[in-house]
JSON list of C-alpha atoms in Angstrom, two decimals:
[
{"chain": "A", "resi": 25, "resn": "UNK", "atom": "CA", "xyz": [77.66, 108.95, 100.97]},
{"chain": "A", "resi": 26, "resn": "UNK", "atom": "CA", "xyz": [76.08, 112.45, 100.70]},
{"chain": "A", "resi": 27, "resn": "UNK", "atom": "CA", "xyz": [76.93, 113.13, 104.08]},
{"chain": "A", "resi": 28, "resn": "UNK", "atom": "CA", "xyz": [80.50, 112.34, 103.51]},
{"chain": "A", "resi": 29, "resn": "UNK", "atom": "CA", "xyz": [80.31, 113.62, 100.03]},
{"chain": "A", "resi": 30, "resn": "UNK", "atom": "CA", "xyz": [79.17, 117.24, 101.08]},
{"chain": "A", "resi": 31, "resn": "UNK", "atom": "CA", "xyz": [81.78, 116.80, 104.36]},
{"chain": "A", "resi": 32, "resn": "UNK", "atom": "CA", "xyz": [84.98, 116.28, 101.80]},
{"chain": "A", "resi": 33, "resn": "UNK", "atom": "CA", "xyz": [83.06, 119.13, 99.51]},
{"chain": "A", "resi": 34, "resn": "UNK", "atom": "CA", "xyz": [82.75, 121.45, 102.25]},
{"chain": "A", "resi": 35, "resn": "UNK", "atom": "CA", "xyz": [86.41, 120.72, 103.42]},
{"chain": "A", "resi": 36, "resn": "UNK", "atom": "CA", "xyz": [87.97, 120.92, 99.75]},
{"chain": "A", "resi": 37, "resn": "UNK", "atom": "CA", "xyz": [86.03, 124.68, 99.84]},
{"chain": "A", "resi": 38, "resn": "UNK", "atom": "CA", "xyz": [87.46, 125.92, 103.46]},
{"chain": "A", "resi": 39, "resn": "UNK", "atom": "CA", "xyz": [90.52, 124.90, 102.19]},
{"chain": "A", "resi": 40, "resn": "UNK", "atom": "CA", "xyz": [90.55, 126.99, 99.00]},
{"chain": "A", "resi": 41, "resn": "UNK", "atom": "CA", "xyz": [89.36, 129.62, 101.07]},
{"chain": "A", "resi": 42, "resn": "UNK", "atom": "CA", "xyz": [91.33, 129.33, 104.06]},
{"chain": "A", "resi": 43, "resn": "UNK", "atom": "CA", "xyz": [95.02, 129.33, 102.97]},
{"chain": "A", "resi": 44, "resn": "UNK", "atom": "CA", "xyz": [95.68, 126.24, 104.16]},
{"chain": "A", "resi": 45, "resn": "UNK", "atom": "CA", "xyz": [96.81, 124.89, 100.52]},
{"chain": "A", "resi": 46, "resn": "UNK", "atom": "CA", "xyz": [100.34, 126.42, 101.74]},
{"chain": "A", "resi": 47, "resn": "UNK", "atom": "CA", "xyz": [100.28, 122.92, 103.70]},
{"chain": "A", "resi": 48, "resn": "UNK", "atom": "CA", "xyz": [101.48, 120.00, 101.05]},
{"chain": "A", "resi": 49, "resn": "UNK", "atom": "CA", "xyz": [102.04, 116.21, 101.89]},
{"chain": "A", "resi": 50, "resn": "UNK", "atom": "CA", "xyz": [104.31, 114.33, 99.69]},
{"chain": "A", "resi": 51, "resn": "UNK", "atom": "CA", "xyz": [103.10, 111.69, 97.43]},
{"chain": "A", "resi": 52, "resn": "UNK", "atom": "CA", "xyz": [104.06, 108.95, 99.83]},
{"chain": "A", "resi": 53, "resn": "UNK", "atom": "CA", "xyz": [102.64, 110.33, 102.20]},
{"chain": "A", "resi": 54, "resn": "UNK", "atom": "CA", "xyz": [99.12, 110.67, 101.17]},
{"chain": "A", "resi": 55, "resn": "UNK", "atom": "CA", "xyz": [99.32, 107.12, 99.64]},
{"chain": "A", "resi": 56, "resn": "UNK", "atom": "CA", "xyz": [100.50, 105.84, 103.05]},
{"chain": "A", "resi": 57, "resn": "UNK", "atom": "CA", "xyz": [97.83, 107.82, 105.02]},
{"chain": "A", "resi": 58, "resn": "UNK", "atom": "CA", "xyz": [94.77, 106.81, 102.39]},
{"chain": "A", "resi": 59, "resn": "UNK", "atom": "CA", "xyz": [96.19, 103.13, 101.67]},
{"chain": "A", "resi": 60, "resn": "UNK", "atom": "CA", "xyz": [96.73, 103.55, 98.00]},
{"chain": "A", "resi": 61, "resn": "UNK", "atom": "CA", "xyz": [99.47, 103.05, 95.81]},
{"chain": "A", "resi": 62, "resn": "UNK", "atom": "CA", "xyz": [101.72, 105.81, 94.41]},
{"chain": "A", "resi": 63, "resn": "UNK", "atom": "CA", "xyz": [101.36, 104.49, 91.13]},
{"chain": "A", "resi": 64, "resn": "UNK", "atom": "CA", "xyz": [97.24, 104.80, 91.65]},
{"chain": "A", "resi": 65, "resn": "UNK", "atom": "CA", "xyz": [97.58, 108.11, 92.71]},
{"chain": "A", "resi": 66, "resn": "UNK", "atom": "CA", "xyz": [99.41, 108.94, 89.09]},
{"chain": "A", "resi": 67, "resn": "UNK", "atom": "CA", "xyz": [96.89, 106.86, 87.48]},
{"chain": "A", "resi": 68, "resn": "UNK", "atom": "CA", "xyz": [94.49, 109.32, 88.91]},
{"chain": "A", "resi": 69, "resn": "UNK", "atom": "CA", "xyz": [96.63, 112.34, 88.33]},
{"chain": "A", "resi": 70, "resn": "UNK", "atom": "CA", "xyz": [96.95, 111.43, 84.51]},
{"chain": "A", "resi": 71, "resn": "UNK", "atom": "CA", "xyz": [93.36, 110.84, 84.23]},
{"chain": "A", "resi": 72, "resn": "UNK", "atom": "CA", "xyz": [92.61, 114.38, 85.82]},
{"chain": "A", "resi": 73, "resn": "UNK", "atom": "CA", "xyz": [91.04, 113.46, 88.66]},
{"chain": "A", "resi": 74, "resn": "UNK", "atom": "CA", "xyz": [94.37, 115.10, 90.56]},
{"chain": "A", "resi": 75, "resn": "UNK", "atom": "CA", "xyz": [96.74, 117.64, 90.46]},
{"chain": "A", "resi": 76, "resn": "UNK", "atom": "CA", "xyz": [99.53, 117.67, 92.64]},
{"chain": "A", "resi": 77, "resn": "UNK", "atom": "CA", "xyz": [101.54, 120.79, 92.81]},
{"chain": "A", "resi": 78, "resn": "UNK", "atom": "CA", "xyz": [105.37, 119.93, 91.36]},
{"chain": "A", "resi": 79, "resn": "UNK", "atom": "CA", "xyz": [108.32, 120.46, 93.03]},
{"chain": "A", "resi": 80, "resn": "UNK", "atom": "CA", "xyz": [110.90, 119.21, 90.32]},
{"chain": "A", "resi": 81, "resn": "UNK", "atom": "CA", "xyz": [109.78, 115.49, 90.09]},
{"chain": "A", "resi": 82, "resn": "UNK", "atom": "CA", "xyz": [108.20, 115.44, 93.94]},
{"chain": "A", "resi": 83, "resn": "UNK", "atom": "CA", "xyz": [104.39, 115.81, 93.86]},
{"chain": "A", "resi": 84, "resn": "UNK", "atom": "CA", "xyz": [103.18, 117.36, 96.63]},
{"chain": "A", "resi": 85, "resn": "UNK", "atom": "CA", "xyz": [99.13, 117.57, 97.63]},
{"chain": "A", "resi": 86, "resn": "UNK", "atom": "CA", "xyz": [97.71, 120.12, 98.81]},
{"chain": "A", "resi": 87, "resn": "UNK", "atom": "CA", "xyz": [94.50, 119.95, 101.45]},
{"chain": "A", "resi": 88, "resn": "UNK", "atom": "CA", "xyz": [92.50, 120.76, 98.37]},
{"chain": "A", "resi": 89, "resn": "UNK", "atom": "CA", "xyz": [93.65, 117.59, 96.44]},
{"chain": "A", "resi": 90, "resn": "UNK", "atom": "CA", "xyz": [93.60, 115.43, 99.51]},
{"chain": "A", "resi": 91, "resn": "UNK", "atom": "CA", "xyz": [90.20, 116.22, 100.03]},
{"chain": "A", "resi": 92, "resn": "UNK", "atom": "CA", "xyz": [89.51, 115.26, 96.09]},
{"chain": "A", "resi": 93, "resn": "UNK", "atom": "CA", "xyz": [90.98, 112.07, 96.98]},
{"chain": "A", "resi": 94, "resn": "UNK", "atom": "CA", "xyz": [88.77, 111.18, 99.69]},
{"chain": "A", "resi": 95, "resn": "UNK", "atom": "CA", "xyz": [85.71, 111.78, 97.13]},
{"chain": "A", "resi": 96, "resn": "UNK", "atom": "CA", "xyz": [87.88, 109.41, 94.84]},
{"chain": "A", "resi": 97, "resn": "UNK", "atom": "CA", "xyz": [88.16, 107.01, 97.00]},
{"chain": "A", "resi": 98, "resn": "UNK", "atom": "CA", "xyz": [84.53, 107.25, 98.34]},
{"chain": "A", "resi": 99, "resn": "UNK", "atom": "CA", "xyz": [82.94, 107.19, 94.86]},
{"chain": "A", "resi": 100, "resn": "UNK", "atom": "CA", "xyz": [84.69, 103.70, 93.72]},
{"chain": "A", "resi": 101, "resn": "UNK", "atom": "CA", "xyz": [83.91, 102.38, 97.05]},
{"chain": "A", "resi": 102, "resn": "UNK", "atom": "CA", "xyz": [79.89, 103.08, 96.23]},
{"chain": "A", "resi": 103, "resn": "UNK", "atom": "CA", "xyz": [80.69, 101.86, 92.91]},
{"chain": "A", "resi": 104, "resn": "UNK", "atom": "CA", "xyz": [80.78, 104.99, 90.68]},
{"chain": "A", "resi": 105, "resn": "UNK", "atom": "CA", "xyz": [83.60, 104.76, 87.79]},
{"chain": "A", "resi": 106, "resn": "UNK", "atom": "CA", "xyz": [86.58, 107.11, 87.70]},
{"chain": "A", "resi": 107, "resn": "UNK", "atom": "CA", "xyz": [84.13, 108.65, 84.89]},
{"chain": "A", "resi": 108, "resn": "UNK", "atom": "CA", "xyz": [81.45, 109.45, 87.00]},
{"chain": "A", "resi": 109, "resn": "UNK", "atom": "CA", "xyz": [83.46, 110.68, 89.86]},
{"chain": "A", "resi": 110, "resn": "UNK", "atom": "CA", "xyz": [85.36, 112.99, 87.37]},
{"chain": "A", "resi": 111, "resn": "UNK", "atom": "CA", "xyz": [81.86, 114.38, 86.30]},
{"chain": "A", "resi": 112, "resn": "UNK", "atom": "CA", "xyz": [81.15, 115.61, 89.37]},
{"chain": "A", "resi": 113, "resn": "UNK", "atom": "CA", "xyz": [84.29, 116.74, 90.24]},
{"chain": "A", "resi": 114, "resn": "UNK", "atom": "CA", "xyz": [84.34, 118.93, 87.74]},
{"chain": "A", "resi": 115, "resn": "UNK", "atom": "CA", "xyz": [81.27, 120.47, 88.53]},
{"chain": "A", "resi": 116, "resn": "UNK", "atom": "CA", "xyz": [82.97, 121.94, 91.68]},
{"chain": "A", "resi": 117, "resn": "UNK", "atom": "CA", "xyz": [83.07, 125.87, 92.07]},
{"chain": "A", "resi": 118, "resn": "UNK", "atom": "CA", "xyz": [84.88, 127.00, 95.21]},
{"chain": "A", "resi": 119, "resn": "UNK", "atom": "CA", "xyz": [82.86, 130.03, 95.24]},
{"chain": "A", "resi": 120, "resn": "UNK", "atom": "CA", "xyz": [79.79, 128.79, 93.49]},
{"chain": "A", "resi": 121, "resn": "UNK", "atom": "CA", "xyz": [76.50, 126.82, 94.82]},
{"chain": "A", "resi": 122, "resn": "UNK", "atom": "CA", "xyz": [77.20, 123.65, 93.17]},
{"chain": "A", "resi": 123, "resn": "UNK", "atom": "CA", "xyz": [73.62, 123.16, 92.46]},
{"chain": "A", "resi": 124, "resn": "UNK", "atom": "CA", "xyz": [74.44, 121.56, 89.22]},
{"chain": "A", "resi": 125, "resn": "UNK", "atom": "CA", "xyz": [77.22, 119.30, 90.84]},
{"chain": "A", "resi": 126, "resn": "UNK", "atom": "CA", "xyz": [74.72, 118.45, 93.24]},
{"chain": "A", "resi": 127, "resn": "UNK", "atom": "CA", "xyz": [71.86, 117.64, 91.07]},
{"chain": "A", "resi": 128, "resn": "UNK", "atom": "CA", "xyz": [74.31, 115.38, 89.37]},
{"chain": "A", "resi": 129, "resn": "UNK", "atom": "CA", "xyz": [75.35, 113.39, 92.47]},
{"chain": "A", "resi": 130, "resn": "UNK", "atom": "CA", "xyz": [72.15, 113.17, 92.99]},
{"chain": "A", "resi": 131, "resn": "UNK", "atom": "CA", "xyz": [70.95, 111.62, 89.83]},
{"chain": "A", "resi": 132, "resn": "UNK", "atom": "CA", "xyz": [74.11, 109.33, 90.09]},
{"chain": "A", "resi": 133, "resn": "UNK", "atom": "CA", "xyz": [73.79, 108.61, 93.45]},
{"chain": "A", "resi": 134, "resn": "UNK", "atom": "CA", "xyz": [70.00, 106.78, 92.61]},
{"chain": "A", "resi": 135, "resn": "UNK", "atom": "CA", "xyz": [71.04, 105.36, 89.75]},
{"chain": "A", "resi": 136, "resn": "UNK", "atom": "CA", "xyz": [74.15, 103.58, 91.82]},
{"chain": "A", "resi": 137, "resn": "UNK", "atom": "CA", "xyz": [71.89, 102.77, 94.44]},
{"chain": "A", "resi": 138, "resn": "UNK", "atom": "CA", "xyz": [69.43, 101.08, 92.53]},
{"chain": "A", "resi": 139, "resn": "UNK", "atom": "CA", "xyz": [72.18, 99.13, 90.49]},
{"chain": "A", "resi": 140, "resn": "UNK", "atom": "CA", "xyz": [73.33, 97.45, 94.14]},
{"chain": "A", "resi": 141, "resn": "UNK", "atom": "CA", "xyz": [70.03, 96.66, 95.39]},
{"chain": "A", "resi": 142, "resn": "UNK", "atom": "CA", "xyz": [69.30, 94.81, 92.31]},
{"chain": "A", "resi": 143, "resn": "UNK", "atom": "CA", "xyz": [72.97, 93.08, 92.83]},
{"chain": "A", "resi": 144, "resn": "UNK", "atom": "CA", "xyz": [72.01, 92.58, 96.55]},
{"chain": "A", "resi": 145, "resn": "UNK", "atom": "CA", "xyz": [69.07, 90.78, 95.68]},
{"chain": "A", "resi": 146, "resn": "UNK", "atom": "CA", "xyz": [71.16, 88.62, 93.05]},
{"chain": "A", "resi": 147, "resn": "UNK", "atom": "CA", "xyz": [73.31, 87.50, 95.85]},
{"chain": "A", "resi": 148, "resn": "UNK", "atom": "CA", "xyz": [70.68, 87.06, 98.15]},
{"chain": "A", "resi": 149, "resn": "UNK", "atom": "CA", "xyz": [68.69, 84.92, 95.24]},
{"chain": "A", "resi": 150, "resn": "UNK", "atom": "CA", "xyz": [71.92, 83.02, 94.83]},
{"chain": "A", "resi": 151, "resn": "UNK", "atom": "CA", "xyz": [73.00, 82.15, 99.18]},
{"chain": "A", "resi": 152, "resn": "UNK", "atom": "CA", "xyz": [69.41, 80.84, 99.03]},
{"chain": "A", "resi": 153, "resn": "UNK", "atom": "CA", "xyz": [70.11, 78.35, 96.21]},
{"chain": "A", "resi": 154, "resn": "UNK", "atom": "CA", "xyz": [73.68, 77.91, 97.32]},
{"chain": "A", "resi": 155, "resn": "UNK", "atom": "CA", "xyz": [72.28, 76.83, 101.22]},
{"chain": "A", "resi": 156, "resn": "UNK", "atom": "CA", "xyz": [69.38, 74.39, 99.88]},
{"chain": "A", "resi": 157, "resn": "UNK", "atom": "CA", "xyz": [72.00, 72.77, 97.30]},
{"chain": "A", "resi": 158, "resn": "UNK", "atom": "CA", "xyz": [74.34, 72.38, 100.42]},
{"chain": "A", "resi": 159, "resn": "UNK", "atom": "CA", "xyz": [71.43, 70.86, 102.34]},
{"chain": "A", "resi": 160, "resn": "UNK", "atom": "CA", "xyz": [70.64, 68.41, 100.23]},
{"chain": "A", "resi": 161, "resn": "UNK", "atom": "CA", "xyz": [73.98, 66.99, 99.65]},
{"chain": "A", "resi": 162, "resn": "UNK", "atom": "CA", "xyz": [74.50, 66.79, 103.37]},
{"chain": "A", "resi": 163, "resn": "UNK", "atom": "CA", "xyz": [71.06, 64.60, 103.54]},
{"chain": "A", "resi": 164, "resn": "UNK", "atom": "CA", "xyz": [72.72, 62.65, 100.86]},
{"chain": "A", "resi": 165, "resn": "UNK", "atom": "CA", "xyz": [75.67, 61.91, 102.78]},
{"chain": "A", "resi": 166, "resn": "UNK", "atom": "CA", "xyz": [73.88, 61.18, 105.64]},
{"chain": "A", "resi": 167, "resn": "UNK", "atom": "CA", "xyz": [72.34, 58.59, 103.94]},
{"chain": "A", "resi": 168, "resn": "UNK", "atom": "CA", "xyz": [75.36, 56.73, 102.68]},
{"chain": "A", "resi": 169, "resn": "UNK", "atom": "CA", "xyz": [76.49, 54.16, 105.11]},
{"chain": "A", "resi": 170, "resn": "UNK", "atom": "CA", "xyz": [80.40, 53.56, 104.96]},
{"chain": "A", "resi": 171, "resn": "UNK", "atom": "CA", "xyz": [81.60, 51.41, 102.95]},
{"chain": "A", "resi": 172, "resn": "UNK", "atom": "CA", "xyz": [83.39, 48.60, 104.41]},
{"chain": "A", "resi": 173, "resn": "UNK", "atom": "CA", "xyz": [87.12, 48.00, 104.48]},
{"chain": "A", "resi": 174, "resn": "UNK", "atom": "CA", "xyz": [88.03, 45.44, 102.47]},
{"chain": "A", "resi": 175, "resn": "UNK", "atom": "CA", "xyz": [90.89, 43.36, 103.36]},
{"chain": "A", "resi": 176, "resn": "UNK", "atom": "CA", "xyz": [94.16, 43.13, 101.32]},
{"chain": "A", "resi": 177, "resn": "UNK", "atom": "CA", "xyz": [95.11, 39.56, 101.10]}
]
């Protein structure tokens, strides 16, 4: 994730920088392209996680706000809440060193990771038990010899 994290980071900043924000995409578009819903991405606009530039009613995004949404996206697929992801995105300075962004991913970022090794080892723990349970009733059907038929008369 830090790879992609600082990627999407360091793209949100050349694009503040680089006058690209001229380019917008309209709302169905980036839900289309990113595989969300448009009534996610206004879930995440009136939470503050976006802000689309208004045309009238359209929304349109901006490569700034596209590349917010990939760190969106990204964070609930590690497991972060909308919470935690909002933290640190509003830690962001386009012309700043981010350190204390950074230090926050970072602290996140363990925490996160230690929460789904403990969950990995809970589901490991629980295909173990789930496999000898199956075993056993397999022996125990092996064992049964079929019943016979008995005839209707």
């Amino acid at each position: 994730m830090t790879m992609k994290l600082l990627k999407a980071d360091e793209s949100a900043a050349n694009d503040d920088m680089s006058g690209h924000d001229d380019e917008m995409a309209r709302i169905g578009e980036i839900a289309k392209k990113y595989g969300v819903t448009l009534r996610t991405l206004r879930f995440y606009e009136d939470k503050g996680l976006l802000a689309p530039k208004r045309e009238g009613s359209t929304r349109l995004y901006t490569h700034r706000e596209e590349a917010r949404l990939k760190l969106i996206l990204l964070g609930r697929k590690v497991g972060f809440s909308l919470r935690d992801v909002k933290q640190m995105l509003d830690l962001y300075e386009p012309a700043g060193s981010n350190v204390k962004q950074l230090r926050l991913t970072l602290d996140k970022s363990e925490k996160q990771l230690a929460r789904l090794n403990k969950q990995r080892q809970a589901i490991d723990e629980a295909i173990r038990e789930l496999t000898d349970t199956m075993e056993v009733v397999r022996g125990k059907l092996a064992e049964q010899r079929p019943m016979p038929i008995a005839a209707n008369g």
